[in-house]
Coordinates of C-alpha atoms and ligand atoms in Angstrom, one line a residue:
X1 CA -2.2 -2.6 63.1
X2 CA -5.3 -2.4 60.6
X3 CA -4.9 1.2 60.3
X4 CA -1.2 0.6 59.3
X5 CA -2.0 -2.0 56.9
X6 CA -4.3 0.6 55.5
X7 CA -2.5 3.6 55.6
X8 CA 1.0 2.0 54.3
X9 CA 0.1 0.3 50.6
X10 CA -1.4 4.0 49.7
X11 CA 1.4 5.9 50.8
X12 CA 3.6 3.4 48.9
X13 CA 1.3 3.7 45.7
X14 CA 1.1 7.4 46.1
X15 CA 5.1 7.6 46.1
X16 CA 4.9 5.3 42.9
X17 CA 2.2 7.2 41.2
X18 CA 4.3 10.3 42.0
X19 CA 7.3 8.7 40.4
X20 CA 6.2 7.8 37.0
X21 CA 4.6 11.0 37.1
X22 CA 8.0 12.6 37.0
X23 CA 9.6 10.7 34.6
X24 CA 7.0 10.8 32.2
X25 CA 6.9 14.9 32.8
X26 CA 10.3 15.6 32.9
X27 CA 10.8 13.6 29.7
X28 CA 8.0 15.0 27.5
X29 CA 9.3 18.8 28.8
X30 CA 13.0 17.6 27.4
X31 CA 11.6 16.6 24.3
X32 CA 9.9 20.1 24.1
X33 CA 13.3 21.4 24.9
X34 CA 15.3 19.6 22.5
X35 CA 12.3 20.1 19.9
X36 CA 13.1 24.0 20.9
X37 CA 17.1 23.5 21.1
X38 CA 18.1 24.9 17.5
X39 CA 16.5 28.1 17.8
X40 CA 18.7 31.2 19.2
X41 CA 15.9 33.5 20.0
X42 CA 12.1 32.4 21.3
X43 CA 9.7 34.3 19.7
X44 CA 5.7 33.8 19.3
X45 CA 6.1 32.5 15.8
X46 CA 9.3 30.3 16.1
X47 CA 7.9 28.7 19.2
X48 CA 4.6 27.9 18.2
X49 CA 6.1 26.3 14.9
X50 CA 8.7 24.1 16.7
X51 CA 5.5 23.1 19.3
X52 CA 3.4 20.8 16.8
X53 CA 5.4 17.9 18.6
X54 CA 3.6 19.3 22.0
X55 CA 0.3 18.4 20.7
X56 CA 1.9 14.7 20.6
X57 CA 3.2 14.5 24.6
X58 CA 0.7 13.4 27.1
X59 CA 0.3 16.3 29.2
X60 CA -2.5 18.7 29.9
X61 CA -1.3 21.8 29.2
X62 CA 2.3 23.5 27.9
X63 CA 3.4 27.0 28.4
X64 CA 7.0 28.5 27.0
X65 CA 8.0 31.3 28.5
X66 CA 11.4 33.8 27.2
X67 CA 13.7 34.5 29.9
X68 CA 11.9 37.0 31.6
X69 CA 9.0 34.3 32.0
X70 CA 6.9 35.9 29.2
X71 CA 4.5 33.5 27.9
X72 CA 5.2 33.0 24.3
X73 CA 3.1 29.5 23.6
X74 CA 0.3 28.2 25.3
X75 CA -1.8 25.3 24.3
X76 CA -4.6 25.6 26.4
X77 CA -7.6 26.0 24.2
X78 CA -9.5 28.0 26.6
X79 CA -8.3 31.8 27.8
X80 CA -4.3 31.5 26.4
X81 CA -1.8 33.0 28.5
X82 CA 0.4 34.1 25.6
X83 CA 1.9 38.1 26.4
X84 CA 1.6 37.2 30.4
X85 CA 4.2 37.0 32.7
X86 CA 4.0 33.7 34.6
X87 CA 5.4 33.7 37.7
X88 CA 5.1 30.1 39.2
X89 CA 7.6 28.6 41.2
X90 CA 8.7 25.8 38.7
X91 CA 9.0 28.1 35.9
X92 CA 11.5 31.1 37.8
X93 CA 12.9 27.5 39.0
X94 CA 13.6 26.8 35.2
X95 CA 14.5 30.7 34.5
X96 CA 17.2 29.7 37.3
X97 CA 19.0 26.9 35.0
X98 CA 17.4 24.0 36.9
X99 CA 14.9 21.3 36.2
X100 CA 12.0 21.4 38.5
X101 CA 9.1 19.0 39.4
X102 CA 5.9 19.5 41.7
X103 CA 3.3 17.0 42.5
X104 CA 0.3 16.8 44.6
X105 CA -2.2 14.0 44.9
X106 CA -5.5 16.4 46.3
X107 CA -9.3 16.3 45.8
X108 CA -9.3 13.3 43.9
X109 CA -6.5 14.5 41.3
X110 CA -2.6 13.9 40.9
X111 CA -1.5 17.4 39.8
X112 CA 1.8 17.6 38.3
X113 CA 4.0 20.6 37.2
X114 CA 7.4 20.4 35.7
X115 CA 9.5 22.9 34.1
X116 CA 13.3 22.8 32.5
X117 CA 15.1 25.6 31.0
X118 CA 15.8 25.9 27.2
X119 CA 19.1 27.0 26.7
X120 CA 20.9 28.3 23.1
X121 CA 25.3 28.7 23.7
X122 CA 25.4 28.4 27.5
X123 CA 22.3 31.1 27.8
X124 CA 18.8 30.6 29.4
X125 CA 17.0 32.1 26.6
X126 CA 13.8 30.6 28.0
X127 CA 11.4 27.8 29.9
X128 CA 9.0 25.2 29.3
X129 CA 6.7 24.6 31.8
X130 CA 4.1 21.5 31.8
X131 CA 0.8 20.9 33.8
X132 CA -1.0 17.5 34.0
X133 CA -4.3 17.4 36.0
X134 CA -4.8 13.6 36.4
X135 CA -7.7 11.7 38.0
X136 CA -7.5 8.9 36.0
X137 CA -4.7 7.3 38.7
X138 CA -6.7 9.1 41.3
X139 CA -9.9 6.5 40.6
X140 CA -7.1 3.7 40.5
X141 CA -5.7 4.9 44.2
X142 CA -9.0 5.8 45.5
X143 CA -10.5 2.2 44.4
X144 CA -7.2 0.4 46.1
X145 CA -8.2 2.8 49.2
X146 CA -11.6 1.0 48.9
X147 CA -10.7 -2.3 49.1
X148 CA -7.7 -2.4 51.6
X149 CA -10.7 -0.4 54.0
X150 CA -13.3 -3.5 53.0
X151 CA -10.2 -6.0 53.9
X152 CA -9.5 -4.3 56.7
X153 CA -13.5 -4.2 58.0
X154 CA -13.8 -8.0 56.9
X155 CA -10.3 -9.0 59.1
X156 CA -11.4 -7.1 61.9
X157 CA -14.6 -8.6 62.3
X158 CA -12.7 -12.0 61.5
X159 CA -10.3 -11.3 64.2
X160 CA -13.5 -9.8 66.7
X161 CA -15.5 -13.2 66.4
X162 CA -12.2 -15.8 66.7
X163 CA -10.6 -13.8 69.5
X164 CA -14.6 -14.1 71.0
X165 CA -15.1 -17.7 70.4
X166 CA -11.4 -18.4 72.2
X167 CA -12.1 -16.1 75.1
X168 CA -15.2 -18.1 75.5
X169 CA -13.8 -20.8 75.3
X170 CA -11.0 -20.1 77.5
X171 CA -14.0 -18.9 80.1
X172 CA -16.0 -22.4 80.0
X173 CA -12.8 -24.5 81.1
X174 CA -11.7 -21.9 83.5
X175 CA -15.0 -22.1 84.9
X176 CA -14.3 -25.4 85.2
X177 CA -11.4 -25.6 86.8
X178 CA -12.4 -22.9 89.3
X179 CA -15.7 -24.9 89.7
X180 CA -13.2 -28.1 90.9
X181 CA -11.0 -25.7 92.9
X182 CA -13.8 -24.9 94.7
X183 CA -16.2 -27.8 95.3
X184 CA -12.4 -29.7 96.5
X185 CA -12.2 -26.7 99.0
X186 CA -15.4 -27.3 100.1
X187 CA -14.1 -31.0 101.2
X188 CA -15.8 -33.1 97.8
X189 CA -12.2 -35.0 97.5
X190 CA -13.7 -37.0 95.1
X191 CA -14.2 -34.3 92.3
X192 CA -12.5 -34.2 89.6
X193 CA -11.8 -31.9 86.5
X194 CA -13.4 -33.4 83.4
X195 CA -11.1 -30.6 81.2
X196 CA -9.4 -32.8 77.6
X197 CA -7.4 -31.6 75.5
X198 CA -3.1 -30.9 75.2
X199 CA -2.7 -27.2 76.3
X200 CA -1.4 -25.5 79.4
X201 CA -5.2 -25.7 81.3
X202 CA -5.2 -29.0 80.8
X203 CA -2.0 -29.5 82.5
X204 CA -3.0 -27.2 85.4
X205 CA -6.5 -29.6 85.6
X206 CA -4.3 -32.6 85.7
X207 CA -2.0 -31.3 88.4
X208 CA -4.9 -30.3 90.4
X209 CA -6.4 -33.6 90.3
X210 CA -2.9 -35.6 90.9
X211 CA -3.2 -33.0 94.0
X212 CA -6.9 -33.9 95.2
X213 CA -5.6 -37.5 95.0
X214 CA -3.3 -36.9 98.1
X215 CA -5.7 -34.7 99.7
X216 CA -8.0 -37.5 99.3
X217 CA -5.4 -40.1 100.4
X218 CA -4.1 -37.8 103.7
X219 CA -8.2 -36.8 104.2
X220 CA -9.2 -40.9 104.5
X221 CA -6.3 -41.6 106.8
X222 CA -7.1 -38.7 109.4
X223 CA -10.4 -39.8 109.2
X224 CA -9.3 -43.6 109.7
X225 CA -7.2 -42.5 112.4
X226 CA -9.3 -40.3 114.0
X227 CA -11.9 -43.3 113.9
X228 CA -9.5 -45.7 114.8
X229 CA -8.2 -43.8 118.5
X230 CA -11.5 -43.4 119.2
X231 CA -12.3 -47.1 119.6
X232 CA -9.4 -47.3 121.1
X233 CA -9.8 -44.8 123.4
X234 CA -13.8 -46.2 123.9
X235 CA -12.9 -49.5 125.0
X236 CA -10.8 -48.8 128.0
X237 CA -12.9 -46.4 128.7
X238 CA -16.0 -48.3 129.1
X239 CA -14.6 -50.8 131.0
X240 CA -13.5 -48.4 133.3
X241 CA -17.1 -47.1 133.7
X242 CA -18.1 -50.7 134.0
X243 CA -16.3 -51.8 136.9
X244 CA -16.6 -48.4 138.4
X245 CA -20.5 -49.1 138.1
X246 CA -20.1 -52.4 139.2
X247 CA -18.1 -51.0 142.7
X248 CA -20.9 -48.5 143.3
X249 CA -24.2 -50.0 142.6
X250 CA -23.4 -53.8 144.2
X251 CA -24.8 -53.6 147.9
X252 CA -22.2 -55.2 150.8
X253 CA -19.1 -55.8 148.3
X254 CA -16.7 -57.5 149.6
X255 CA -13.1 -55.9 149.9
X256 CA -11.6 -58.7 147.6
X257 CA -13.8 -57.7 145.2
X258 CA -13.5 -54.0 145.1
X259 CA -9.6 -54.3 145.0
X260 CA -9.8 -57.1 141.9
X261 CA -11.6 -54.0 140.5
X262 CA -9.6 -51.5 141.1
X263 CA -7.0 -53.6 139.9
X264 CA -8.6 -53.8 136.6
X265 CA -9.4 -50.3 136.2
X266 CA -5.6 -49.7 137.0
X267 CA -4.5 -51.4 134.1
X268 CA -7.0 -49.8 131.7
X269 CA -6.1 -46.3 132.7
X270 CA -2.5 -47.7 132.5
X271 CA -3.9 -48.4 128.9
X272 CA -4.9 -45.0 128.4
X273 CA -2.0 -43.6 129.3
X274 CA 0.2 -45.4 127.1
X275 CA -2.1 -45.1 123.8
X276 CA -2.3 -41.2 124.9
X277 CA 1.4 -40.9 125.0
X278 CA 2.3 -43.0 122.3
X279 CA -0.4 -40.8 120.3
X280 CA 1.3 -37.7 121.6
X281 CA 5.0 -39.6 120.1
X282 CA 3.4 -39.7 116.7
X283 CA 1.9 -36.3 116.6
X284 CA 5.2 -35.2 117.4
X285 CA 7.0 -37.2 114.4
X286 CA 4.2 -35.7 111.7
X287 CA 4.0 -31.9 112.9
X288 CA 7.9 -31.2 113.9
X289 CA 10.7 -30.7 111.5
X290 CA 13.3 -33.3 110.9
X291 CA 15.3 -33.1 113.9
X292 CA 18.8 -32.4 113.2
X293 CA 19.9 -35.1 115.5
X294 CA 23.6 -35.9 117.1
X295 CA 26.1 -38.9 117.0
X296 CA 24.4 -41.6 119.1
X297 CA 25.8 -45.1 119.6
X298 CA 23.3 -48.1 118.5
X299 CA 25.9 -50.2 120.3
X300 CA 25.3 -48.4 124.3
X301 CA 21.3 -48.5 123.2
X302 CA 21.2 -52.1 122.8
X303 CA 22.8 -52.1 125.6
X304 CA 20.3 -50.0 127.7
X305 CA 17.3 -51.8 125.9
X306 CA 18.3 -55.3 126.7
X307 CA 19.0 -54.2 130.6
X308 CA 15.8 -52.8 130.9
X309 CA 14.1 -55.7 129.1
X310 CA 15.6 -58.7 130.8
X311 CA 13.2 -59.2 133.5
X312 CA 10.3 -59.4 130.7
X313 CA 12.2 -61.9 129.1
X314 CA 12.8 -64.1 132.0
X315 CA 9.7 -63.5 132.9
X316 CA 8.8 -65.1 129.2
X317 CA 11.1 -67.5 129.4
X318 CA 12.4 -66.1 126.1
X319 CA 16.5 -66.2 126.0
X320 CA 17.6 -62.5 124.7
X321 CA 20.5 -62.5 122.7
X322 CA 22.9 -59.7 121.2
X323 CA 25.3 -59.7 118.2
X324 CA 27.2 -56.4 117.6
X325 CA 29.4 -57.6 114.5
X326 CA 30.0 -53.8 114.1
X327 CA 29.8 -51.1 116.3
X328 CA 28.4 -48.1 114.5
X329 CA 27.1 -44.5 115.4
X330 CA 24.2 -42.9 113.1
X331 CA 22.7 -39.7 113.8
X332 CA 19.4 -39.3 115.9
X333 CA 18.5 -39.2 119.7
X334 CA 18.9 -41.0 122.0
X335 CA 15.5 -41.2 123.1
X336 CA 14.0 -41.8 119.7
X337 CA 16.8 -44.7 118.7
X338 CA 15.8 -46.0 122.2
X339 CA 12.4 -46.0 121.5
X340 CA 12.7 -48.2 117.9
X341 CA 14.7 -50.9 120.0
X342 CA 12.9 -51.0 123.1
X343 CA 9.3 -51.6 120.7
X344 CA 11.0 -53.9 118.6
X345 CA 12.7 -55.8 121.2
X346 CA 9.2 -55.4 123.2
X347 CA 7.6 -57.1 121.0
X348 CA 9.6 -60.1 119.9
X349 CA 9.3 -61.2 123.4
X350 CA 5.8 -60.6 123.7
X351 CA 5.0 -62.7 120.8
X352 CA 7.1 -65.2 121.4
X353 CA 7.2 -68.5 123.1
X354 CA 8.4 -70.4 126.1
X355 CA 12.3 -71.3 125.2
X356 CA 12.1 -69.3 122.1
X357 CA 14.9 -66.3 122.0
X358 CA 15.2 -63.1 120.6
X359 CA 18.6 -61.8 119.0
X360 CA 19.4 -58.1 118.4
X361 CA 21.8 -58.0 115.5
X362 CA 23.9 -54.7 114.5
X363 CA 26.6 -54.6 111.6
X364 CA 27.7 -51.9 108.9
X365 CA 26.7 -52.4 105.0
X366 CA 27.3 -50.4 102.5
X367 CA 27.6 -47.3 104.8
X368 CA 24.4 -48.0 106.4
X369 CA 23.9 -49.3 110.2
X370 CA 22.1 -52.5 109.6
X371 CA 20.1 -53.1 112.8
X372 CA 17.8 -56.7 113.1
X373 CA 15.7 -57.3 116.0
X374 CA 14.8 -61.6 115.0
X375 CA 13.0 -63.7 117.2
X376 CA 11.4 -67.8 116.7
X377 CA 8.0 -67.1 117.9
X378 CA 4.3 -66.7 116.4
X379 CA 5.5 -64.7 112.9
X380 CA 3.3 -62.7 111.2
X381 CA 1.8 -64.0 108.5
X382 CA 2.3 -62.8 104.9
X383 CA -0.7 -61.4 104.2
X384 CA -0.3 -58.9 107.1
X385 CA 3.2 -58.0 106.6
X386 CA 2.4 -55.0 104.1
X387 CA 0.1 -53.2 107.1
X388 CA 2.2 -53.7 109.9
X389 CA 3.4 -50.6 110.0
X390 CA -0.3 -48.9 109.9
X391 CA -1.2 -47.2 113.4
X392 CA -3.7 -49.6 115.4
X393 CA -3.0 -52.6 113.0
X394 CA -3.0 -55.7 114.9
X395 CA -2.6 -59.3 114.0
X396 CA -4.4 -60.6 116.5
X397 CA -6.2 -57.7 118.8
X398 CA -6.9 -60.0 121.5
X399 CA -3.6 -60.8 122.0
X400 CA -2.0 -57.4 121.4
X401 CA -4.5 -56.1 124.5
X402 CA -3.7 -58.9 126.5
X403 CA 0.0 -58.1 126.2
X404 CA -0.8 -54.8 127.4
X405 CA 0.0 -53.2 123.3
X406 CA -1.9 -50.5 121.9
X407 CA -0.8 -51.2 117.9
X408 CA 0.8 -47.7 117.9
X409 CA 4.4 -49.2 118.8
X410 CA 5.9 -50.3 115.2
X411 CA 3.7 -46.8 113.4
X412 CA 6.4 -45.4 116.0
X413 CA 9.3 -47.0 114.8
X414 CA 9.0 -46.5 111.2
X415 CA 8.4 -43.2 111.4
X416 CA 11.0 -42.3 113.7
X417 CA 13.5 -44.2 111.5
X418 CA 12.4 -42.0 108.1
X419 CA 12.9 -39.1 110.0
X420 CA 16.2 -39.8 110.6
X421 CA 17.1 -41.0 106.2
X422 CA 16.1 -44.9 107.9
X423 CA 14.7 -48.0 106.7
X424 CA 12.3 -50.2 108.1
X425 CA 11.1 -53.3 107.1
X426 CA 9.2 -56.6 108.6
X427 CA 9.7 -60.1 107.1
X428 CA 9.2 -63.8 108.4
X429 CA 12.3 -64.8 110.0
X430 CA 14.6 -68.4 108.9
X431 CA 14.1 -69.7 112.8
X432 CA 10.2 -69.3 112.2
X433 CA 9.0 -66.2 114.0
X434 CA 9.9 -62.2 113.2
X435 CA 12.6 -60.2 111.5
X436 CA 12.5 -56.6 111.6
X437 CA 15.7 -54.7 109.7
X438 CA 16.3 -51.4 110.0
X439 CA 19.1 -49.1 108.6
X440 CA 20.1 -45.8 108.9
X441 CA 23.2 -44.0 107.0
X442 CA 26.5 -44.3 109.4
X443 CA 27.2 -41.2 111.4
X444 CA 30.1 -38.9 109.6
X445 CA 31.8 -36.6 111.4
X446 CA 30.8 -32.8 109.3
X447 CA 28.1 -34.8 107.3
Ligands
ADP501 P1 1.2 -53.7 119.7 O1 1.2 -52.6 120.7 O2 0.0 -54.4 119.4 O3 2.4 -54.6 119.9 P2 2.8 -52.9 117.4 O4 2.6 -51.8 116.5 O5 4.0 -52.9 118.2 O6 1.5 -52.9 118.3 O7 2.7 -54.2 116.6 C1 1.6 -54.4 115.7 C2 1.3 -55.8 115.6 O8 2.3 -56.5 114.9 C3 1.2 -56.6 116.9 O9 -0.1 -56.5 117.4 C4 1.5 -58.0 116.5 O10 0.3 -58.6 116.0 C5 2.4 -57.8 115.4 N1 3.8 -58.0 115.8 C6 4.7 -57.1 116.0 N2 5.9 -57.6 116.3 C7 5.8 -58.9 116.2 C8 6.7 -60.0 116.4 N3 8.0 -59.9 116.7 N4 6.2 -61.3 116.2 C9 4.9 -61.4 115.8 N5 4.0 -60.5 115.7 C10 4.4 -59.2 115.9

């Protein structure tokens, strides 16, 4: 690009020193022409009178020649041609009947040559050929040749120390970046890029710190969780060891004893079992695709829940009630629509209250299946309602064990229901205890 820049103003310069050349040439050999047109024959005498005006014309040197290229005139002070024959191109050119022009820009010098024909009643009765040796333009051009190199040296080393600076620049909040990419790799969630500015890095920064926010977010609750099933896991545990101890190490135990024991380790492996499985459910809801799902009828799962609850109720004393206003399919499986009404319905009789009821509502709005599982027993309170949905989250943990729940049940439910496009959500109910709503779109045939 420089070398262009250098290169193309000289050539254009050259052409236009080349240019005027020609026209001031041409026109001072015309003028010796016309200065020669009157005469019908060239001879020394005639020629050197009617030159005078060539000592006026610029140029360095003027020969005339007679037809046969004869030199009659020279002005050159120093070793005169006059009785040679001159043969240069420009001159048999002229001899010819045409105008010719030559010019060369070598060794510091513009040298130029033209020569024209003089011509008496349609006959070439000679030429006059003119020489210019110039170095006065020549100092002009080489001077210009100077200074475009000095520009040129002075924008390049311009251009060398900006494009250095940048690419250092560019380096240090790489570096940075890189530096965060790799200290969040390493597990430091809590770095951050500390890259300003408007341009595209700082974009990429700000993207990769939006993304080490989630990491962060997913990274605390897999460790919460992870913390969180191991207590719960722990405590069963223990007790199992405990009694087991207890049974082992107690000298003449009676048989009444050991089976109130066994008994109690019974239940807690019963425990164990149902936090392992219900783990095992969850699992399955984060790692597995959406499942495409089939046409399932709320209405025959109701059904199903409310037969295999009854006992639990009577048992409760809690009166369980159904209200299918509309039938509706949505799309799911069995098991896993099942599974959101059994917990629900589980657990509006478990915290409830002698003579309270539970009601399992279904009806259609706005092309959703609206299902509500309401009940008039303890409530949650409205502080807890945002985490109820957490896994483990309890109300009241002493009353969730007793009841035989692990705190994984209604984590089940709202996952299940976003994996199928559902809703879920907990509020405190007009009849004083729990209402759970949860919608998912209506089943369409081809949808
Ligand atoms: P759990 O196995 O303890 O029942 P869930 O995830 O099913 O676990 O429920 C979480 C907690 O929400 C329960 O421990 C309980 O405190 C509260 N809860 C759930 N359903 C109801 C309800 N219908 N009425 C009052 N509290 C409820």
């Amino acid at each position: 690009m420089l070398a262009l820049l250098n290169t193309y103003p000289l050539v254009v310069s050259e052409n236009l020193v080349f240019r005027s050349k020609q026209t001031t040439m041409q026109s001072s050999v015309s003028v010796m022409v016309s200065a020669l047109s009157g005469l019908s024959v060239l001879t020394e005498e005639t020629v050197t009178q009617a030159m005078t005006v060539a000592e006026e014309t610029a140029v360095s040197r003027v020969l005339v020649t007679d037809a046969s290229g004869k030199v009659l005139y020279d002005s050159s002070e120093t070793g005169s041609a006059v009785g040679d024959y001159v043969l240069y191109t420009e001159v048999v050119q002229a001899l010819a009947g045409n105008d010719a022009f030559y010019s060369r820009y070598y060794d510091g010098a513009f040298r130029s040559r033209a020569a024209s024909p003089v011509v008496y009643r349609g006959q070439i009765i000679g030429a006059v050929y003119a020489s210019e040796y110039d170095t006065e333009q020549a100092v002009l051009l080489a001077g210009l040749q100077q200074n475009l190199w000095r520009i040129s040296v002075i924008t390049g080393i311009i251009v060398l120390v900006m494009s250095l600076a940048l690419s250092k620049l560019l380096t240090v909040r790489f570096n940075q970046l890189l530096e965060a990419i790799r200290s969040v790799r390493e597990g430091d969630y809590n770095h951050r890029t500390a890259i300003g500015g408007n341009d595209e890095i700082t974009q990429l920064a700000r993207e990769f710190d939006s993304l080490t926010d989630r990491l962060q977010v997913t990274e605390n609750a897999r460790r919460r969780f992870v913390a969180d099933a191991s207590h719960e896991l722990k405590t069963p545990l223990a007790s199992i060891r405990l009694l087991s101890d207890s049974i082992l190490q107690t000298e003449g135990i009676d048989e009444g004893t050991v089976k109130e024991f066994v008994g109690d380790i019974n239940s807690e492996a019963g425990r164990l079992q149902r936090i392992t499985e219900e783990l095992l459910r969850l699992t399955r809801l984060d790692g597995e695709p959406p499942h495409q799902g089939y046409e399932v009828s709320l209405e025959a799962v109701i059904g199903r829940v409310t037969h295999m609850l009854r006992m639990l109720a009577a048992e409760r004393g809690v009166v369980l009630q159904t209200e299918i206003q509309q039938p509706c399919s949505v799309k799911g499986t069995e098991d896993d629509l099942y599974q959101i009404v059994y917990n629900l319905t589980e657990n509006a009789i478990k915290y409830n209250r002698p003579d309270g009821f539970v009601k399992i509502g279904l009806r259609q709005k706005n092309g959703q299946a609206v299902l509500t599982v309401e009940d008039n027993g303890i409530g949650i309170p409205e502080e807890d309602l945002p985490k109820i949905f957490d896994r483990f989250y309890r109300v009241d943990k002493a009353r969730s064990r007793a009841a035989g729940g692990t705190g994984l049940g209604l984590s089940i439910v709202h996952d299940t229901a976003l994996r199928y496009g559902g809703t879920v959500q907990a509020s405190r109910s007009s009849a004083g205890g729990a209402l759970f709503t949860v919608t998912f779109p209506v089943w369409k045939e081809g949808a």
